[in-house]
Coordinates of C-alpha atoms in Angstrom, one line a residue:
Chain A
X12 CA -171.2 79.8 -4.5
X13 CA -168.3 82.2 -5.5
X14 CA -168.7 84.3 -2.4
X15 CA -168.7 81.5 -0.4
X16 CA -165.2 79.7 -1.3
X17 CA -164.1 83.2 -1.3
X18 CA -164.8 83.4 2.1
X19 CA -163.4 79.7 3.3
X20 CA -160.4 80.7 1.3
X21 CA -159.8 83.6 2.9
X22 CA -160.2 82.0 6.8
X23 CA -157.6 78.9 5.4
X24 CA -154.8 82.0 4.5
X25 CA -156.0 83.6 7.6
X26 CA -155.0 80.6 9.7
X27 CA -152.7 79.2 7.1
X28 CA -151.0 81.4 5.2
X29 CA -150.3 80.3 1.9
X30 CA -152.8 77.9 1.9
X31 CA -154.5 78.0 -1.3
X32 CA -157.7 75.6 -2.0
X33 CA -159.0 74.5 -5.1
X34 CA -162.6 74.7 -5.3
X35 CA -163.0 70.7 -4.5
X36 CA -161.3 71.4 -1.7
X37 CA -163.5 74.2 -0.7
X38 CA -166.8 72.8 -1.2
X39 CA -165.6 69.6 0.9
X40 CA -167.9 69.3 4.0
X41 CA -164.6 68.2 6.3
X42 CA -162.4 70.9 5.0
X43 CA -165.7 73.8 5.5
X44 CA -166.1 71.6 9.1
X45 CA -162.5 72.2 10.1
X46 CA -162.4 75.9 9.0
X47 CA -165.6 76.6 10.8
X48 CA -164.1 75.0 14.1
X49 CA -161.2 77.7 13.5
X50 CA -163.4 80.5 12.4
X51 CA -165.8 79.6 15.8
X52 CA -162.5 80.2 17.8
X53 CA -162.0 76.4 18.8
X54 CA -158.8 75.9 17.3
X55 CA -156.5 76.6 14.4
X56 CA -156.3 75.3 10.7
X57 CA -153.7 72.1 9.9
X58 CA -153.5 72.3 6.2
X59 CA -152.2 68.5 6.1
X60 CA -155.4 67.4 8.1
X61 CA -157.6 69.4 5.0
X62 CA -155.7 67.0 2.6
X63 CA -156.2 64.2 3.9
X64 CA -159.8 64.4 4.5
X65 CA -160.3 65.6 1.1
X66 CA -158.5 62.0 -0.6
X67 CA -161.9 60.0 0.9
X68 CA -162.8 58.6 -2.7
X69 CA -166.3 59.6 -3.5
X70 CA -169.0 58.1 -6.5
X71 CA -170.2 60.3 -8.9
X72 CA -173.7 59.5 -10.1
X73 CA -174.9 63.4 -10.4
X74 CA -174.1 64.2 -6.4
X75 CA -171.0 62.6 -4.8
X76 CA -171.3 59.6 -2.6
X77 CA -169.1 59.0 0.1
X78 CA -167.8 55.4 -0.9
X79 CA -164.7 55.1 0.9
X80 CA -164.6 52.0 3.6
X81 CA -163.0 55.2 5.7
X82 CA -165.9 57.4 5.0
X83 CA -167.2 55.8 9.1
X84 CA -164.0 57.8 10.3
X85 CA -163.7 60.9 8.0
X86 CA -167.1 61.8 8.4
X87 CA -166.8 61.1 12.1
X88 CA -168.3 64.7 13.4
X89 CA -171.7 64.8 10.8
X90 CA -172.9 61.2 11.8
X91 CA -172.2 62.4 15.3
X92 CA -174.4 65.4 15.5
X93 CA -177.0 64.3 13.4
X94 CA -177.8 60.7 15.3
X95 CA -181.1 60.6 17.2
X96 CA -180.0 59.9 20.8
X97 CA -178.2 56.4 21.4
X98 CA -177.8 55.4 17.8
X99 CA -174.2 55.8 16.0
X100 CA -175.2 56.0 12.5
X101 CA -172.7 54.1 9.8
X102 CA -172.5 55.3 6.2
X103 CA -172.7 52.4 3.0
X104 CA -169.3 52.0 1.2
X105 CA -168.1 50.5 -1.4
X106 CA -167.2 47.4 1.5
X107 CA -170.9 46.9 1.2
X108 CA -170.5 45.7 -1.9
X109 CA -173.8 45.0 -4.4
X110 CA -175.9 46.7 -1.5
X111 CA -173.8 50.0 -2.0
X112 CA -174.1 49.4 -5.5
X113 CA -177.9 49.2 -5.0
X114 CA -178.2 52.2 -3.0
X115 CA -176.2 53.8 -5.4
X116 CA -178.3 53.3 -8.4
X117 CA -181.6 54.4 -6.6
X118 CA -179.8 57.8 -5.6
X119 CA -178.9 58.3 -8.7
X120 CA -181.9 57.7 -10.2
X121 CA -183.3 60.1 -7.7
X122 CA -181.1 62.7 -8.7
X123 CA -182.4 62.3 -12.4
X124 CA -186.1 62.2 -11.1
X125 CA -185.2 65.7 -9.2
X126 CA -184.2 66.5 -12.4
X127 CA -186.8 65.7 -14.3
X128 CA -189.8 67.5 -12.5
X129 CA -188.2 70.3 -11.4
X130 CA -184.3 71.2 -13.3
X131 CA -184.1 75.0 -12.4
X132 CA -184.6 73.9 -8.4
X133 CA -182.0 70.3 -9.5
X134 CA -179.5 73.5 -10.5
X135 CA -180.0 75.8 -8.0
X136 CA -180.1 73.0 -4.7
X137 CA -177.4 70.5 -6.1
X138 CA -174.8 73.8 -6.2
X139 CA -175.2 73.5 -2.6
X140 CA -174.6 69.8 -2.1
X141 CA -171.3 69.1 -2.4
X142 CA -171.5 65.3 -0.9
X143 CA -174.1 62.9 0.0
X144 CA -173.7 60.0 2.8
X145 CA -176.2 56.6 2.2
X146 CA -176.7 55.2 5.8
X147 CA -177.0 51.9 7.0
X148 CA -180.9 51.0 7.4
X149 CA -180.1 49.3 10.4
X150 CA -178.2 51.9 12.1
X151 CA -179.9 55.4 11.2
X152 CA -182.2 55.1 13.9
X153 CA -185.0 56.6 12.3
X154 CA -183.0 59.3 10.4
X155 CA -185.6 60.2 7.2
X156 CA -182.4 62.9 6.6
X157 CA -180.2 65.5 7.9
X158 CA -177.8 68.4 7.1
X159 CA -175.6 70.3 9.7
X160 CA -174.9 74.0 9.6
X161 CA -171.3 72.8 11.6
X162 CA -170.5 70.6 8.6
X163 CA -172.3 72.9 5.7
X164 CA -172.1 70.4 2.7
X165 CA -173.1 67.1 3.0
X166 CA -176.4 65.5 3.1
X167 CA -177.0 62.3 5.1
X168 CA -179.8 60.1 3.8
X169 CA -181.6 56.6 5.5
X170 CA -180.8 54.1 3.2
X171 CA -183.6 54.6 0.2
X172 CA -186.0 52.5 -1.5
X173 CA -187.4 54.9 -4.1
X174 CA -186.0 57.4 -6.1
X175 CA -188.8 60.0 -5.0
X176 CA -187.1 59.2 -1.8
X177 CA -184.0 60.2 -2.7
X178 CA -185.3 63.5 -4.8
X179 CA -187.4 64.6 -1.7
X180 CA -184.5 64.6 0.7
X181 CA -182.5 66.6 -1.7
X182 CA -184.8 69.3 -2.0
X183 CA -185.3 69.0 1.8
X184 CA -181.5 69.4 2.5
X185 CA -180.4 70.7 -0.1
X186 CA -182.9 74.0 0.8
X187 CA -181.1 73.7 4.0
X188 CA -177.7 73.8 2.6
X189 CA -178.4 76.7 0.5
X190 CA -179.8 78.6 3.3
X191 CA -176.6 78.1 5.2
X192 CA -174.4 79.6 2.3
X193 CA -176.5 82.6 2.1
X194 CA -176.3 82.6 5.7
X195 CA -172.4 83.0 5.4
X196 CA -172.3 85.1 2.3
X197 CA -175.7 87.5 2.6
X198 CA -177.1 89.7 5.6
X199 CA -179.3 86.9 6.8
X200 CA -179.3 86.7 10.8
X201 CA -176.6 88.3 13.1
X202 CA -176.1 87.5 16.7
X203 CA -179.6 89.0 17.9
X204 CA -181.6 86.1 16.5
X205 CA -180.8 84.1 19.3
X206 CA -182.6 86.9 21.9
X207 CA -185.5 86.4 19.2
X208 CA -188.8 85.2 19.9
X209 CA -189.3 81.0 19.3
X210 CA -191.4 79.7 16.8
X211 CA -193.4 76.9 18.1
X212 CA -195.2 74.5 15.6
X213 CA -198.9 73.8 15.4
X214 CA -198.4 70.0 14.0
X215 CA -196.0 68.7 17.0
X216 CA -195.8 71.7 19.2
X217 CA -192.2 72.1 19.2
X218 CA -190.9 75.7 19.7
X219 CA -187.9 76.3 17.4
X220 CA -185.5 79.6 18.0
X221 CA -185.0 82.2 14.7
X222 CA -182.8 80.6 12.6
X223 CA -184.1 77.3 12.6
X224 CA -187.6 78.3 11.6
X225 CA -186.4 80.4 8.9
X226 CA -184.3 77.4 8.3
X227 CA -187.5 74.8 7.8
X228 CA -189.6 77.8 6.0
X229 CA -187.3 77.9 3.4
X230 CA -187.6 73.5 3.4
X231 CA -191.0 73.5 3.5
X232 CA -191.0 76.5 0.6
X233 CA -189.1 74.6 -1.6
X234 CA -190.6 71.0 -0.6
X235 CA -193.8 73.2 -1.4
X236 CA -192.6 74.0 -5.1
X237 CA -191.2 71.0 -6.1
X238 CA -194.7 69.0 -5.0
X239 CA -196.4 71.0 -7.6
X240 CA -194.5 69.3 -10.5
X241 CA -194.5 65.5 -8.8
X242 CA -197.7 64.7 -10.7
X243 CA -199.1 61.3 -9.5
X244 CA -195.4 60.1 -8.7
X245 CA -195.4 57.9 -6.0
X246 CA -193.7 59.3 -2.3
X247 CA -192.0 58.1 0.4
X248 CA -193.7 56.9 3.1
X249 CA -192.1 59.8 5.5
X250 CA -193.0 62.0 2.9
X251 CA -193.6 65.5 3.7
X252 CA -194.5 67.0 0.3
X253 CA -198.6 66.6 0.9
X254 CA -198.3 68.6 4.3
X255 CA -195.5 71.4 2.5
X256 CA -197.7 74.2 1.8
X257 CA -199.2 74.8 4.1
X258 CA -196.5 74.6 6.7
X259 CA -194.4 76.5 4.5
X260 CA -197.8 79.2 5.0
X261 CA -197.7 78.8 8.7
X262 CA -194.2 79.6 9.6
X263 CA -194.0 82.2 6.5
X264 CA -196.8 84.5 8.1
X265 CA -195.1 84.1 11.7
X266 CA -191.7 85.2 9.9
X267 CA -193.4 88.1 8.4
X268 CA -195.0 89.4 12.2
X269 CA -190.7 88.6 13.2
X270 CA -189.3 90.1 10.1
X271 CA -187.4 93.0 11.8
X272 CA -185.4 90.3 13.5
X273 CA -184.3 89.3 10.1
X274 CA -181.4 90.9 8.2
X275 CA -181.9 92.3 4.8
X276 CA -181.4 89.7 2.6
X277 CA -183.2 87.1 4.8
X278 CA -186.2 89.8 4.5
X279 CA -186.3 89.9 0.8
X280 CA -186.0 86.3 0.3
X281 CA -188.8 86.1 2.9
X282 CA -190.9 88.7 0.8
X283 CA -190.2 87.2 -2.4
X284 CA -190.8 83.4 -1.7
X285 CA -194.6 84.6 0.4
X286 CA -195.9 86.8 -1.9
X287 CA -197.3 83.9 -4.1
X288 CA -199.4 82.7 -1.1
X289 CA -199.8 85.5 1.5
X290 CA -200.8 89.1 0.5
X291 CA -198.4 91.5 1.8
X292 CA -199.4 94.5 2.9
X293 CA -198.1 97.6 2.5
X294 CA -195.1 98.6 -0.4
X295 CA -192.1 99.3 2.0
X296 CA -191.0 97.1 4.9
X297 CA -190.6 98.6 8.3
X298 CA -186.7 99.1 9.6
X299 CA -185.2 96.5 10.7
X300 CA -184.2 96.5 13.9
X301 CA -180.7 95.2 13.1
X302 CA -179.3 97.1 9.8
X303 CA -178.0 99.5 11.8
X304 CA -176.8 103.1 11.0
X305 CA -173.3 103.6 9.4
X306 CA -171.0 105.9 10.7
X307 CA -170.1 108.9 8.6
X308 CA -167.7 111.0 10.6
X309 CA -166.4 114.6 8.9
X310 CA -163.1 113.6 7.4
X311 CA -161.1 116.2 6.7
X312 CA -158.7 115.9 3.3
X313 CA -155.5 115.3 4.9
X314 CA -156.4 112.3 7.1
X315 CA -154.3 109.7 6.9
X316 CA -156.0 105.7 6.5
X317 CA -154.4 102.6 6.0
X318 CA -155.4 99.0 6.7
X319 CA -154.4 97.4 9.9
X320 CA -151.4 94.5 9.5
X321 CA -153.2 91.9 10.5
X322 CA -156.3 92.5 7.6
X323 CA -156.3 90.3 5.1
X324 CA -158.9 90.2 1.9
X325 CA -159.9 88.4 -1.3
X326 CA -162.4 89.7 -4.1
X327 CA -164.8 86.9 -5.5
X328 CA -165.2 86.9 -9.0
X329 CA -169.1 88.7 -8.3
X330 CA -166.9 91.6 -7.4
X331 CA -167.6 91.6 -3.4
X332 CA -164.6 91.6 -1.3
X333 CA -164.7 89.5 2.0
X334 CA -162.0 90.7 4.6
X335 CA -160.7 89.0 7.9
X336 CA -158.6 89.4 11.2
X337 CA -157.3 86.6 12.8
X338 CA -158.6 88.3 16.3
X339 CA -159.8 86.3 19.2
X340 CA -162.4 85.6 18.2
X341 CA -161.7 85.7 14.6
X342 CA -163.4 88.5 12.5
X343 CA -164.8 88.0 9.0
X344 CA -166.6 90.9 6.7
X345 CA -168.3 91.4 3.8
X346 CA -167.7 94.6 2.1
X347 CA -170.3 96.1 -0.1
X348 CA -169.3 97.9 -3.5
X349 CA -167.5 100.8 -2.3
X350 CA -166.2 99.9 0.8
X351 CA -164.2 96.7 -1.1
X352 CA -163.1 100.0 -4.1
X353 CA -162.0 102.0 -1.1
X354 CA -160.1 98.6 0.6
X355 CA -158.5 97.5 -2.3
X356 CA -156.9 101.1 -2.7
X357 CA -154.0 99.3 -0.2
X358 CA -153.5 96.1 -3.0
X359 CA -150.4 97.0 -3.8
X360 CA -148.8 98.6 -0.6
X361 CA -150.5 99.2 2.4
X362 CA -148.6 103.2 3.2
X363 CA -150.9 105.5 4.4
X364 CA -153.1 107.6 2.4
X365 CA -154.6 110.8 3.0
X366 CA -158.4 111.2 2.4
X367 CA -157.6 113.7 -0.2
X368 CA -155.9 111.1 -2.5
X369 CA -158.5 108.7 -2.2
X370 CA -161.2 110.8 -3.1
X371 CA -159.7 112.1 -6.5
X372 CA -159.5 108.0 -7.5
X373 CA -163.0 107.7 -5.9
X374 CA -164.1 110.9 -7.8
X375 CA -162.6 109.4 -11.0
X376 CA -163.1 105.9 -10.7
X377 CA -166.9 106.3 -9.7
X378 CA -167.4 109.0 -12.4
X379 CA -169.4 111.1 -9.8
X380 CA -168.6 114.8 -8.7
X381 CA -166.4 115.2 -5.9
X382 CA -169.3 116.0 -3.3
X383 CA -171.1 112.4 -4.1
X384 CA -168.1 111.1 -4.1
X385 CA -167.2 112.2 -0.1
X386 CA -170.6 111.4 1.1
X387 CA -170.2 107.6 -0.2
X388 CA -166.5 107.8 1.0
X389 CA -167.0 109.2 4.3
X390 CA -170.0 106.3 4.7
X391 CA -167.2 103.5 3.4
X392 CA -164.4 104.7 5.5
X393 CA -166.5 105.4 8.6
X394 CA -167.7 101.5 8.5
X395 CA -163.8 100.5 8.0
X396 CA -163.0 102.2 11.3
X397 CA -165.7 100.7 13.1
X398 CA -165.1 97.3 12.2
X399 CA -161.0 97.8 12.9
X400 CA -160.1 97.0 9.1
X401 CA -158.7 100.6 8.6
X402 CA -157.3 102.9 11.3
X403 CA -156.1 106.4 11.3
X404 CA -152.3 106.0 12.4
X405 CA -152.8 109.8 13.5
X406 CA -155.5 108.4 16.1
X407 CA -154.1 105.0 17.0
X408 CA -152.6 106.1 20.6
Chain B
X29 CA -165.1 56.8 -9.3
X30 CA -164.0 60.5 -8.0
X31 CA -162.3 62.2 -5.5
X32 CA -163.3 65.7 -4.0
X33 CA -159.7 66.9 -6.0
X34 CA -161.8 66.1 -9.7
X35 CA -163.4 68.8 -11.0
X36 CA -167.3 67.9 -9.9
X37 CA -170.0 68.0 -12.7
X38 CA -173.5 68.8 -12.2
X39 CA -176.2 66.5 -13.5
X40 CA -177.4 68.0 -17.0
X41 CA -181.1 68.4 -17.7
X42 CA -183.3 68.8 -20.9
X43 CA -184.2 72.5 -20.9
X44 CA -187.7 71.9 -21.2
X45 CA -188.3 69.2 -19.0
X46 CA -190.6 69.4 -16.1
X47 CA -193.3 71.4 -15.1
X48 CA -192.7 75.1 -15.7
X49 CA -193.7 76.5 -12.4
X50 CA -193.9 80.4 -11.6
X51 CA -191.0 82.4 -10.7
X52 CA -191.2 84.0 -7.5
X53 CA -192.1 87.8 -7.6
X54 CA -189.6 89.6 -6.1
X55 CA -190.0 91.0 -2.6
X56 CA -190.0 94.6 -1.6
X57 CA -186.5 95.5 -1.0
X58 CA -183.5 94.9 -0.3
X59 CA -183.4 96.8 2.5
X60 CA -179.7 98.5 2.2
X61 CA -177.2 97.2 4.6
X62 CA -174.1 98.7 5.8
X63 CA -171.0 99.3 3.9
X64 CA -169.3 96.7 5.9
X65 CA -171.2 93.4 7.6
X66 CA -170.4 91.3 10.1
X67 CA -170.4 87.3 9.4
X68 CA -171.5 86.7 12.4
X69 CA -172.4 83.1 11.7
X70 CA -169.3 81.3 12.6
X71 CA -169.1 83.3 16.3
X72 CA -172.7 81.2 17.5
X73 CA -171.1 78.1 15.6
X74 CA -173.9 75.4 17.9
X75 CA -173.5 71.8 16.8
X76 CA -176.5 70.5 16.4
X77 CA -178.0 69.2 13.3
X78 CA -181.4 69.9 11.2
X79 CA -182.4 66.4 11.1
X80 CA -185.9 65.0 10.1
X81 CA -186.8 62.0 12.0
X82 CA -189.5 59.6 11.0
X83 CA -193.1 61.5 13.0
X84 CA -193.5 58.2 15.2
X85 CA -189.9 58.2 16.5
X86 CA -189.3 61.9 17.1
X87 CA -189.6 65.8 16.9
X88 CA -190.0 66.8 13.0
X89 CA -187.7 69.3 11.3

């Protein structure tokens, strides 16, 4: 969760500079909606706009409700993507009065009930919900529930009549919402999943492209999980806990035969969720066909890096450093361990360095002899270049 | 009643409540990446939803 407001705080200095969020601000669905926009090229960043989203007054009753009679117009763009065709969705506010208040209590009571049966998945899903939105029964047009990976954040629910309700939808969306942080903050899918091969479902024969299938394995995985501890609690009537598993089976082996289209991360999560209900074959994973090679060009000690002006980069507390350019289209890294050391070498002033001074920190620093130390070096340097964080100002014409 | 600039709690739990269910064993891997990755996410930014319908009036998620 760290990663990811490091990363949204990074893109709001990119396109704001001296924009600093707090973290309310950087979990808020509208604010991560409006940074995406920017991020996606469509636009730049109006701090004032991320303020005044963030003021829609909210109820606490273990996730945040949006209760503000303005919530209709702040959370304009989710109820618009997420309507079924022909219906404009409208969100219960405190204007509702006692059937807010009603709503209110069952949601919370789901939250507790999610709680109850299963508290590690309560933990690890409700970090990734950062507000919910209770819709009108007669305006949700079938809507069970939703989640949008253009407004990461927020959860939109059909009005509820039972707590289970409630509890299913977060584990449901909140599996979603999860998968979209790891998505921004892991190596999950890169820009070759959408020349991937479809999914299509055996239950309603709908064909669904890379990322969406891994999205609903990892829905039904979790759905899957948390229907083991549900006892004889009664479900919804849309309830998709019964049918989970084996879903969650079906799409997990198809993954597996696809899994070179996945990124590492995305692969390890894939092999660590199956392997309770699919034998795996084999100890090692084939290649992937996107973690590609790093460059390691022969550097010789009197090279001269440094970072290129436009670069900015912030370290989240788990140590990663995420880096940016405000290109066209914007550019956003992650940095593993010794690529962020050999980055944040510039901290203080961004002068050229020679090869030669960076490797006696690295040598020091890493507590490895000098050779070690060049190979890694050479690898971390070598990726800088490629991705145009650092340039050699000897090569730059 | 909040607003998004409180500091947000998370509900708290009894440690030992619910069933205990198995911890996934970890996968093979990971696989290593590259020193520097690409967050590619934003750049096919499509605005659709994941949205799960009731079965009789449309496509499941």
């Amino acid at each position: 969760m760290d990663e990811r407001r490091t990363l949204y705080r990074l893109a709001a200095e990119m396109f704001a500079p001296g924009t600093e969020l707090s973290d309310n601000l950087a979990d808020h669905p509208i604010v991560r909606y409006e940074i995406g926009r920017a991020l996606a090229g469509h636009g730049g960043l109006d701090p004032a706009q991320l303020t005044r989203v963030a003021s829609m007054s909210v109820r606490d009753v273990g996730v945040r409700v949006a209760s503000d009679p303005s919530a209709a117009e702040v959370l304009e763009a989710p109820l618009r993507i997420v309507a079924p065709p022909g219906v404009r969705p409208e969100p219960l506010t405190e204007a509702d009065g006692e059937r807010f208040e009603r709503a209110l209590e069952i949601v919370e009571e789901g939250v507790l009930l999610l709680g109850k049966f299963a508290p590690d998945m309560a933990e690890d899903l409700l970090a990734h919900v950062s507000m919910l939105a209770v819709l009108k029964r007669e305006t949700s047009g079938g809507l069970v529930s939703a989640s949008s990976r253009y407004v990461p954040g927020i959860v939109l629910i059909d009005e509820p009549r039972l707590p289970m309700e409630v509890a299913e939808a977060l584990v449901h969306e909140g599996a979603h919402e999860k998968f979209f942080d790891l998505a921004i903050a892991k190596e999950f899918l890169d820009v070759s999943a959408e020349d991937a091969d479809y999914f299509e479902t055996s239950w309603s024969h709908v064909r669904w492209p890379l990322e969406q299938t891994f999205a609903a394995w990892h829905a039904y995985s979790c759905l899957a999980q948390f229907n083991l501890s549900i006892g004889a609690e009664q479900c919804g009537p849309d309830s998709l806990l019964a049918k989970a598993r084996k879903r969650a089976d079906e799409i997990g082996e198809w993954l597996l035969a696809h899994e070179t289209d996945l990124c590492a991360d995305a692969r390890w999560l894939l092999r660590a969720l199956v392997s309770d209900t699919i034998e795996l074959t084999g100890e090692v994973a084939s290649p992937s066909h996107v973690d590609g090679a790093t460059l390691s060009p022969h550097i010789s000690e009197d090279c001269h890096f440094h970072p290129l002006p436009d670069v900015r980069h912030k370290r989240a507390t788990t140590g990663r450093v995420v880096a940016g350019r405000v290109a066209s289209p914007p550019e956003v890294f992650w940095l593993d361990e010794d690529a962020s050391w050999t980055l944040c070498q510039w901290r203080h002033d961004r002068t050229a360095k020679t090869f030669g001074w960076i490797l006696a920190r690295a040598t020091e620093e890493w507590q490895v002899g000098s050779a070690a130390a060049a190979v890694r070096l050479e690898k971390a340097l070598g990726s800088l270049l490629a991705s145009s964080l650092v340039e050699m100002p000897d090569k730059a014409h | 009643m909040t607003s998004p600039n409180q500091p947000s709690r998370l509900p708290q739990f009894p440690q030992n409540a619910g069933m205990p269910v198995a911890h996934p064993v970890p996968g093979v891997g990971p696989v290593i990446g590259q020193p520097v990755t690409p967050v590619q996410w934003f750049r096919r930014m499509p605005t659709g939803g994941t949205v799960y319908v009731k079965p009789a009036e449309g496509s499941q998620s």
